[in-house]
Amino acid sequence: MADWPLYEVFVRSKHGLSHKHVGSVHAADRRMALENARELYTRRNEGVSIWVVPAKEITASAPDEKEPLFDPSQDKVYRHASFYELPDEVGHM
Amino acid sequence: MYAQLVDTGAKRLKDLEEMSAEERAFQERIDAEIKIEPKNWMPDGYRKTLIRQISQHAHSEVVGMLPEGNWLTRAPTLKRKLQLMAKIQDEAGHGLYLYSAMETLGADRDEEIDKLHDGKVKYSSIFNYPTLSWADIGTIGWLVDGAAIVNQVPLQRTSYGPYSRAMIRVCKEESFHQRQGYQILLDLMQGGTDEQKAMVQDSINRFWWPVLMMFGPSDADSPNSAQSMAWKIKRHSNDELRQRFIDQTVPQLEFLGCTAPDPDLKWNEARGHYDFGEIDWSEFFDVLKGNGPCNRERIETRKQAIDDGAWVREAAKAYAAKQRARQAA
């Protein structure tokens, strides 16, 4: 099994939604990864579409990068609609 | 319970002052119910304990297919056969979700399976009992999967993210198992002959105590509980879960029209719980040591499945290499 690469599995649960990560499978090749993912993650109508991606091809942010990456957005309240107060007379906007 | 007696390597709990800065930050994160993810720093003991617990849990799911497989070709109707196949396939799936979660901790799946085959790690004691009659398939679904649900529902909130997510998937599927099991027994009790009813009672008599043992030894004899609870990889004590299981199961037992092989089992109004008799822990430890009725057979069957499938894995690998070469050309 170890010499079968690891694939991460993403499933679109229904039309109109994004694919979402659900887990991983080992497989000898991409086609088998897709078949194994179908058997493992969609036995009960969980999906309408599957992606499998070799785990080693994924580039991920590291936990210690959390601050430099995500903190800068915390003080930018003006990016949210609620920052802009409008008179009640304007109504819903 | 699917993971019994998991060693944490900790003799006692450290308090926050004794911890390194990293350990303290880790413990505070757990205390705040923030999930630990694979790339986060974690103490070595946490990682090792989780690998032990998740691998034991995964092995239990996989070995758990064997007692049921025994009745696949002898299920009484095609409908029952299809249901049993679907259940067994789920157990394989549960094993795979769990092995995947375990691999996120840096463990190697093949190595962990080798440890199982070499007898170095355990699976749940319950799967070392034989399935002698069709009623056993009902009893396993109802009682064994029922006990598993009691254990696994709180594990959905376990501190390690991938384990928690695997448990959420498992729990969604598990209730079908319990209901199909109970329905098998109901059919036999309500529409069956006297002989079939006796078969159900006999099955319950054999499985009752081993199922109660699934939750593991009494709290007083669980040296690893305190650390596992602090890390939130265990959320309730063994005795607490066992009591919860008994309380919810006895009314179902009575509805079936069956009894438990325990003369001390009775409702205690003052406690608001059922009282029950003393569990024979020597049997539990003996089964864990490898002396249950089916220990050797289970491991032999697992090994044979791996060995017999070797050519399939090799062929798949050769095919993949050939396809890659063809694409490159």
Short mmCIF file of C-alpha atoms in Angstrom, two decimals:
data_model
loop_
_atom_site.label_atom_id
_atom_site.label_comp_id
_atom_site.label_asym_id
_atom_site.label_seq_id
_atom_site.Cartn_x
_atom_site.Cartn_y
_atom_site.Cartn_z
CA MET A 1 0.00 0.00 0.00
CA ALA A 2 2.83 2.37 0.87
CA ASP A 3 4.10 2.19 -2.69
CA TRP A 4 0.68 3.21 -3.94
CA PRO A 5 0.65 7.02 -3.77
CA LEU A 6 -1.80 8.94 -1.62
CA TYR A 7 -4.57 10.95 -3.30
CA GLU A 8 -6.72 13.58 -1.60
CA VAL A 9 -10.40 13.29 -2.43
CA PHE A 10 -12.83 16.14 -3.08
CA VAL A 11 -16.56 15.58 -3.60
CA ARG A 12 -19.23 17.92 -5.03
CA SER A 13 -22.24 16.98 -2.97
CA LYS A 14 -24.76 18.49 -5.37
CA HIS A 15 -24.95 20.64 -8.46
CA GLY A 16 -24.13 24.26 -7.79
CA LEU A 17 -21.86 23.62 -4.78
CA SER A 18 -18.07 23.55 -4.67
CA HIS A 19 -16.05 20.37 -4.32
CA LYS A 20 -15.14 19.79 -0.69
CA HIS A 21 -12.28 17.80 0.80
CA VAL A 22 -13.58 14.52 2.29
CA GLY A 23 -10.47 12.41 2.93
CA SER A 24 -7.85 10.43 1.07
CA VAL A 25 -7.22 7.10 -0.66
CA HIS A 26 -4.21 5.11 -1.82
CA ALA A 27 -4.18 3.93 -5.43
CA ALA A 28 -1.75 2.67 -8.06
CA ASP A 29 -2.90 5.30 -10.55
CA ARG A 30 -5.35 8.16 -11.01
CA ARG A 31 -8.10 6.03 -12.44
CA MET A 32 -7.95 3.62 -9.53
CA ALA A 33 -7.89 6.58 -7.15
CA LEU A 34 -11.16 7.75 -8.66
CA GLU A 35 -12.71 4.29 -8.39
CA ASN A 36 -11.54 3.82 -4.80
CA ALA A 37 -12.82 7.27 -3.87
CA ARG A 38 -16.21 6.40 -5.34
CA GLU A 39 -16.39 3.19 -3.29
CA LEU A 40 -15.19 4.85 -0.12
CA TYR A 41 -16.81 8.27 -0.07
CA THR A 42 -19.99 8.08 -2.15
CA ARG A 43 -21.80 4.90 -1.11
CA ARG A 44 -24.94 6.83 -0.15
CA ASN A 45 -25.54 9.50 -2.77
CA GLU A 46 -23.00 11.84 -1.21
CA GLY A 47 -21.89 13.28 -4.51
CA VAL A 48 -22.37 14.15 -8.15
CA SER A 49 -18.69 14.65 -8.95
CA ILE A 50 -15.31 13.59 -7.55
CA TRP A 51 -11.82 15.07 -7.87
CA VAL A 52 -8.72 13.15 -6.83
CA VAL A 53 -5.42 15.00 -6.50
CA PRO A 54 -2.02 13.45 -5.74
CA ALA A 55 -1.37 14.52 -2.13
CA LYS A 56 2.21 15.44 -2.94
CA GLU A 57 1.03 18.00 -5.51
CA ILE A 58 -0.77 20.08 -2.90
CA THR A 59 1.00 23.16 -1.58
CA ALA A 60 -0.32 24.15 1.83
CA SER A 61 0.28 27.08 4.15
CA ALA A 62 2.09 26.20 7.39
CA PRO A 63 0.48 26.78 10.81
CA ASP A 64 3.24 29.24 11.79
CA GLU A 65 2.42 31.37 8.74
CA LYS A 66 -1.05 31.96 10.13
CA GLU A 67 -0.25 35.44 11.47
CA PRO A 68 1.61 36.89 8.48
CA LEU A 69 -0.98 35.45 6.11
CA PHE A 70 -4.24 36.14 7.86
CA ASP A 71 -3.72 38.86 10.45
CA PRO A 72 -3.47 41.72 7.91
CA SER A 73 -7.12 41.21 7.00
CA GLN A 74 -8.27 41.60 10.59
CA ASP A 75 -7.85 45.38 10.77
CA LYS A 76 -9.53 46.09 7.45
CA VAL A 77 -13.05 46.54 8.71
CA TYR A 78 -13.80 48.80 5.75
CA ARG A 79 -13.92 45.66 3.58
CA HIS A 80 -17.20 44.69 5.21
CA ALA A 81 -20.57 46.13 4.26
CA SER A 82 -21.46 46.66 7.91
CA PHE A 83 -18.68 49.29 8.21
CA TYR A 84 -20.70 51.77 6.19
CA GLU A 85 -23.50 53.26 8.21
CA LEU A 86 -26.29 54.72 6.17
CA PRO A 87 -29.35 56.67 7.32
CA ASP A 88 -32.46 54.53 7.91
CA GLU A 89 -34.26 56.55 5.23
CA VAL A 90 -32.08 54.93 2.58
CA GLY A 91 -33.68 51.58 3.38
CA HIS A 92 -32.18 48.19 2.67
CA MET A 93 -28.99 48.25 0.61
CA MET B 1 -13.77 0.26 23.38
CA TYR B 2 -12.96 -0.27 19.75
CA ALA B 3 -9.73 0.98 21.27
CA GLN B 4 -9.15 -0.61 24.66
CA LEU B 5 -6.37 0.10 27.15
CA VAL B 6 -4.49 2.57 24.95
CA ASP B 7 -1.16 3.39 26.60
CA THR B 8 -0.40 7.12 26.79
CA GLY B 9 3.10 6.69 28.22
CA ALA B 10 2.22 9.22 30.93
CA LYS B 11 2.52 8.22 34.56
CA ARG B 12 0.66 11.29 35.76
CA LEU B 13 -0.69 14.56 34.42
CA LYS B 14 1.56 17.58 34.16
CA ASP B 15 0.09 20.85 35.32
CA LEU B 16 0.38 23.93 33.13
CA GLU B 17 3.38 25.32 35.09
CA GLU B 18 5.43 22.19 34.46
CA MET B 19 4.87 22.33 30.71
CA SER B 20 7.16 23.87 28.10
CA ALA B 21 5.78 26.91 26.27
CA GLU B 22 4.84 24.71 23.33
CA GLU B 23 3.09 22.15 25.49
CA ARG B 24 1.18 24.84 27.32
CA ALA B 25 0.02 26.49 24.09
CA PHE B 26 -1.05 23.06 22.86
CA GLN B 27 -2.99 22.23 26.04
CA GLU B 28 -4.66 25.64 26.05
CA ARG B 29 -5.76 25.11 22.48
CA ILE B 30 -7.31 21.79 23.45
CA ASP B 31 -8.95 23.31 26.53
CA ALA B 32 -10.47 25.96 24.25
CA GLU B 33 -11.90 23.14 22.04
CA ILE B 34 -9.82 24.21 19.03
CA LYS B 35 -9.04 21.16 16.90
CA ILE B 36 -5.46 20.04 16.43
CA GLU B 37 -4.61 19.62 12.74
CA PRO B 38 -1.84 17.47 11.20
CA LYS B 39 0.67 20.28 10.73
CA ASN B 40 0.24 21.76 14.23
CA TRP B 41 2.89 21.13 16.85
CA MET B 42 1.90 18.32 19.23
CA PRO B 43 3.64 16.51 22.09
CA ASP B 44 5.23 13.22 21.13
CA GLY B 45 3.01 11.36 23.59
CA TYR B 46 -0.14 12.81 22.02
CA ARG B 47 0.98 11.72 18.56
CA LYS B 48 1.97 8.22 19.69
CA THR B 49 -1.17 7.69 21.77
CA LEU B 50 -3.37 8.79 18.89
CA ILE B 51 -1.57 6.51 16.44
CA ARG B 52 -2.14 3.62 18.87
CA GLN B 53 -5.77 4.51 19.44
CA ILE B 54 -6.69 5.18 15.80
CA SER B 55 -4.82 2.14 14.48
CA GLN B 56 -6.50 -0.08 17.08
CA HIS B 57 -9.83 1.42 16.10
CA ALA B 58 -9.11 0.84 12.38
CA HIS B 59 -7.94 -2.74 12.97
CA SER B 60 -11.18 -3.38 14.89
CA GLU B 61 -13.28 -2.22 11.95
CA VAL B 62 -11.35 -4.46 9.58
CA VAL B 63 -11.23 -7.56 11.79
CA GLY B 64 -14.89 -6.85 12.61
CA MET B 65 -15.80 -7.85 9.06
CA LEU B 66 -14.73 -11.44 9.69
CA PRO B 67 -17.39 -12.66 12.16
CA GLU B 68 -20.07 -11.26 9.84
CA GLY B 69 -18.47 -12.59 6.69
CA ASN B 70 -19.03 -16.02 8.19
CA TRP B 71 -22.77 -15.67 7.49
CA LEU B 72 -22.72 -13.93 4.09
CA THR B 73 -23.24 -17.10 2.07
CA ARG B 74 -25.81 -18.40 4.56
CA ALA B 75 -28.01 -15.34 5.04
CA PRO B 76 -31.63 -16.56 5.01
CA THR B 77 -32.83 -14.33 2.15
CA LEU B 78 -31.35 -12.31 -0.70
CA LYS B 79 -32.52 -9.12 1.02
CA ARG B 80 -30.65 -10.01 4.22
CA LYS B 81 -27.60 -10.93 2.19
CA LEU B 82 -27.54 -7.56 0.42
CA GLN B 83 -27.95 -5.73 3.73
CA LEU B 84 -25.16 -7.70 5.33
CA MET B 85 -22.86 -7.05 2.38
CA ALA B 86 -23.59 -3.33 2.60
CA LYS B 87 -22.83 -3.38 6.32
CA ILE B 88 -19.57 -5.25 5.84
CA GLN B 89 -18.55 -2.85 3.08
CA ASP B 90 -19.21 0.01 5.51
CA GLU B 91 -16.89 -1.60 8.06
CA ALA B 92 -14.16 -1.76 5.42
CA GLY B 93 -14.84 1.91 4.69
CA HIS B 94 -14.65 2.81 8.38
CA GLY B 95 -11.29 1.06 8.60
CA LEU B 96 -10.06 3.06 5.63
CA TYR B 97 -11.28 6.45 6.97
CA LEU B 98 -9.41 5.66 10.17
CA TYR B 99 -6.20 4.47 8.51
CA SER B 100 -6.22 7.72 6.51
CA ALA B 101 -6.61 9.75 9.71
CA MET B 102 -3.78 7.76 11.27
CA GLU B 103 -1.50 8.44 8.31
CA THR B 104 -1.89 12.19 8.81
CA LEU B 105 0.10 11.66 12.04
CA GLY B 106 3.04 10.31 10.06
CA ALA B 107 2.30 6.63 10.72
CA ASP B 108 2.80 4.13 7.92
CA ARG B 109 -0.24 2.01 7.13
CA ASP B 110 1.71 -1.10 6.12
CA GLU B 111 3.83 -0.94 9.26
CA GLU B 112 0.79 -0.63 11.48
CA ILE B 113 -0.89 -3.57 9.75
CA ASP B 114 2.30 -5.62 10.16
CA LYS B 115 2.20 -4.85 13.89
CA LEU B 116 -1.35 -6.20 14.01
CA HIS B 117 -0.31 -9.38 12.23
CA ASP B 118 2.69 -9.82 14.53
CA GLY B 119 0.42 -9.56 17.56
CA LYS B 120 2.09 -6.34 18.75
CA VAL B 121 -1.10 -4.28 18.66
CA LYS B 122 -4.69 -5.13 19.47
CA TYR B 123 -8.15 -4.84 18.06
CA SER B 124 -11.37 -4.91 20.05
CA SER B 125 -11.77 -8.02 22.19
CA ILE B 126 -15.33 -8.55 20.94
CA PHE B 127 -14.27 -9.80 17.51
CA ASN B 128 -12.59 -12.84 19.02
CA TYR B 129 -15.95 -14.45 19.69
CA PRO B 130 -17.49 -16.76 17.07
CA THR B 131 -20.76 -16.23 15.19
CA LEU B 132 -22.47 -19.56 15.72
CA SER B 133 -25.99 -18.78 14.50
CA TRP B 134 -27.83 -16.35 12.23
CA ALA B 135 -29.15 -14.64 15.36
CA ASP B 136 -25.54 -13.65 16.16
CA ILE B 137 -25.59 -11.39 13.09
CA GLY B 138 -28.61 -9.61 14.56
CA THR B 139 -27.00 -9.44 18.00
CA ILE B 140 -23.77 -8.02 16.60
CA GLY B 141 -25.59 -5.29 14.70
CA TRP B 142 -27.76 -4.40 17.67
CA LEU B 143 -25.38 -4.80 20.62
CA VAL B 144 -21.85 -4.57 19.21
CA ASP B 145 -22.60 -1.71 16.83
CA GLY B 146 -24.84 -0.20 19.50
CA ALA B 147 -21.93 -0.18 21.95
CA ALA B 148 -19.69 1.22 19.22
CA ILE B 149 -22.14 4.09 18.67
CA VAL B 150 -22.14 4.97 22.38
CA ASN B 151 -18.36 5.15 22.23
CA GLN B 152 -18.05 6.89 18.88
CA VAL B 153 -20.64 9.63 19.26
CA PRO B 154 -18.52 11.55 21.81
CA LEU B 155 -15.40 10.86 19.71
CA GLN B 156 -16.88 13.11 17.03
CA ARG B 157 -15.71 15.90 19.35
CA THR B 158 -12.25 14.46 19.87
CA SER B 159 -9.42 17.02 19.77
CA TYR B 160 -7.65 15.72 16.66
CA GLY B 161 -9.33 17.10 13.53
CA PRO B 162 -8.88 14.17 11.09
CA TYR B 163 -9.99 11.64 13.75
CA SER B 164 -13.02 13.74 14.62
CA ARG B 165 -14.03 14.06 10.96
CA ALA B 166 -13.61 10.31 10.40
CA MET B 167 -15.86 9.67 13.42
CA ILE B 168 -18.54 11.97 12.04
CA ARG B 169 -18.66 9.93 8.83
CA VAL B 170 -18.64 6.66 10.75
CA CYS B 171 -21.47 7.69 13.07
CA LYS B 172 -23.66 8.71 10.14
CA GLU B 173 -23.40 5.17 8.76
CA GLU B 174 -23.47 3.22 12.00
CA SER B 175 -27.12 3.66 12.89
CA PHE B 176 -28.15 1.63 9.83
CA HIS B 177 -26.06 -1.21 11.23
CA GLN B 178 -27.75 -1.16 14.58
CA ARG B 179 -31.25 -0.96 13.18
CA GLN B 180 -30.72 -3.79 10.69
CA GLY B 181 -29.38 -5.96 13.52
CA TYR B 182 -32.29 -5.24 15.82
CA GLN B 183 -34.74 -5.91 13.01
CA ILE B 184 -33.20 -9.34 12.37
CA LEU B 185 -33.85 -10.22 16.01
CA LEU B 186 -37.34 -8.69 16.01
CA ASP B 187 -38.29 -10.78 12.97
CA LEU B 188 -37.09 -13.93 14.71
CA MET B 189 -38.82 -13.08 18.00
CA GLN B 190 -42.12 -11.94 16.49
CA GLY B 191 -42.53 -14.30 13.59
CA GLY B 192 -40.19 -17.13 14.46
CA THR B 193 -40.62 -20.65 15.79
CA ASP B 194 -39.81 -21.54 19.39
CA GLU B 195 -36.50 -22.83 18.18
CA GLN B 196 -35.70 -19.51 16.50
CA LYS B 197 -36.68 -17.57 19.62
CA ALA B 198 -34.41 -19.80 21.69
CA MET B 199 -31.64 -19.07 19.18
CA VAL B 200 -32.01 -15.33 19.82
CA GLN B 201 -31.90 -15.76 23.60
CA ASP B 202 -28.86 -18.01 23.31
CA SER B 203 -27.12 -15.43 21.15
CA ILE B 204 -27.82 -12.63 23.66
CA ASN B 205 -26.60 -14.87 26.49
CA ARG B 206 -23.27 -15.39 24.74
CA PHE B 207 -22.71 -11.79 23.64
CA TRP B 208 -24.05 -9.80 26.62
CA TRP B 209 -20.98 -9.86 28.86
CA PRO B 210 -18.36 -9.61 26.09
CA VAL B 211 -20.24 -6.54 24.77
CA LEU B 212 -20.12 -4.88 28.21
CA MET B 213 -16.38 -5.59 28.27
CA MET B 214 -15.95 -3.63 25.03
CA PHE B 215 -15.93 -0.39 27.03
CA GLY B 216 -12.73 -1.47 28.75
CA PRO B 217 -11.83 -1.99 32.39
CA SER B 218 -13.42 -0.12 35.22
CA ASP B 219 -12.25 3.47 35.72
CA ALA B 220 -10.18 2.45 38.73
CA ASP B 221 -8.17 0.11 36.50
CA SER B 222 -7.70 2.50 33.59
CA PRO B 223 -4.29 4.06 34.23
CA ASN B 224 -4.25 5.93 30.93
CA SER B 225 -7.63 7.60 31.19
CA ALA B 226 -6.54 10.82 32.90
CA GLN B 227 -4.02 11.78 30.21
CA SER B 228 -6.35 10.76 27.36
CA MET B 229 -9.15 12.82 28.90
CA ALA B 230 -6.87 15.87 29.33
CA TRP B 231 -5.93 15.59 25.66
CA LYS B 232 -9.60 15.08 24.80
CA ILE B 233 -8.90 12.00 22.73
CA LYS B 234 -11.22 10.28 25.15
CA ARG B 235 -14.23 12.25 26.34
CA HIS B 236 -15.99 10.02 28.87
CA SER B 237 -14.85 7.33 31.28
CA ASN B 238 -15.30 3.65 30.50
CA ASP B 239 -17.83 3.16 33.30
CA GLU B 240 -19.84 6.19 32.25
CA LEU B 241 -20.18 4.91 28.67
CA ARG B 242 -20.96 1.37 29.83
CA GLN B 243 -23.76 2.68 32.06
CA ARG B 244 -25.14 4.80 29.22
CA PHE B 245 -25.18 1.76 26.94
CA ILE B 246 -26.94 -0.44 29.49
CA ASP B 247 -29.54 2.22 30.24
CA GLN B 248 -30.48 2.60 26.62
CA THR B 249 -30.31 -1.11 25.77
CA VAL B 250 -32.42 -2.72 28.50
CA PRO B 251 -35.76 -1.30 27.25
CA GLN B 252 -34.91 -2.59 23.75
CA LEU B 253 -34.10 -5.98 25.27
CA GLU B 254 -37.45 -6.04 27.04
CA PHE B 255 -39.28 -5.04 23.87
CA LEU B 256 -37.72 -8.02 22.13
CA GLY B 257 -39.07 -10.24 24.90
CA CYS B 258 -35.61 -11.45 25.89
CA THR B 259 -33.53 -11.31 29.05
CA ALA B 260 -29.91 -10.61 29.92
CA PRO B 261 -27.81 -13.31 31.58
CA ASP B 262 -27.39 -11.11 34.65
CA PRO B 263 -29.57 -11.72 37.75
CA ASP B 264 -28.41 -8.40 39.23
CA LEU B 265 -29.66 -6.30 36.32
CA LYS B 266 -32.45 -4.08 37.64
CA TRP B 267 -33.63 -0.48 37.58
CA ASN B 268 -32.36 1.60 40.47
CA GLU B 269 -34.86 4.37 41.08
CA ALA B 270 -32.54 6.30 43.40
CA ARG B 271 -29.65 6.38 40.93
CA GLY B 272 -31.84 6.77 37.88
CA HIS B 273 -29.80 4.01 36.22
CA TYR B 274 -29.81 0.25 35.86
CA ASP B 275 -27.66 -1.66 38.34
CA PHE B 276 -25.79 -4.61 36.90
CA GLY B 277 -23.61 -7.48 38.04
CA GLU B 278 -19.86 -7.84 38.34
CA ILE B 279 -18.00 -8.25 35.03
CA ASP B 280 -15.50 -11.12 34.85
CA TRP B 281 -12.41 -9.12 33.90
CA SER B 282 -10.18 -12.17 33.88
CA GLU B 283 -12.00 -13.24 30.69
CA PHE B 284 -11.39 -9.82 29.14
CA PHE B 285 -7.66 -9.84 29.89
CA ASP B 286 -7.38 -13.41 28.71
CA VAL B 287 -9.01 -12.57 25.36
CA LEU B 288 -6.77 -9.51 24.97
CA LYS B 289 -3.74 -11.71 25.60
CA GLY B 290 -4.73 -13.78 22.58
CA ASN B 291 -6.62 -16.61 24.23
CA GLY B 292 -10.15 -15.85 23.05
CA PRO B 293 -12.04 -18.47 21.03
CA CYS B 294 -11.08 -16.95 17.65
CA ASN B 295 -7.91 -14.84 18.12
CA ARG B 296 -5.62 -17.06 16.08
CA GLU B 297 -8.17 -17.66 13.33
CA ARG B 298 -8.83 -13.90 12.92
CA ILE B 299 -5.18 -12.99 12.47
CA GLU B 300 -4.56 -15.96 10.18
CA THR B 301 -7.49 -14.87 7.99
CA ARG B 302 -6.21 -11.28 7.82
CA LYS B 303 -2.71 -12.43 6.89
CA GLN B 304 -4.04 -14.75 4.24
CA ALA B 305 -6.14 -11.96 2.73
CA ILE B 306 -3.05 -9.74 2.47
CA ASP B 307 -0.89 -12.53 1.04
CA ASP B 308 -3.51 -13.74 -1.44
CA GLY B 309 -4.01 -10.17 -2.67
CA ALA B 310 -0.30 -9.55 -3.26
CA TRP B 311 -0.47 -10.39 -6.97
CA VAL B 312 -3.38 -7.96 -7.46
CA ARG B 313 -1.41 -5.10 -5.89
CA GLU B 314 1.63 -5.96 -7.96
CA ALA B 315 -0.40 -6.16 -11.16
CA ALA B 316 -2.01 -2.78 -10.45
CA LYS B 317 1.42 -1.26 -9.91
CA ALA B 318 2.82 -2.79 -13.10
CA TYR B 319 -0.20 -1.58 -15.05
CA ALA B 320 0.20 1.95 -13.69
CA ALA B 321 3.89 1.97 -14.60
CA LYS B 322 3.08 0.75 -18.13
CA GLN B 323 0.42 3.45 -18.57
CA ARG B 324 2.84 6.13 -17.40
CA ALA B 325 5.53 4.88 -19.79
CA ARG B 326 3.02 4.89 -22.64
CA GLN B 327 1.94 8.45 -21.86
CA ALA B 328 5.55 9.62 -21.68
CA ALA B 329 6.38 8.03 -25.06
#
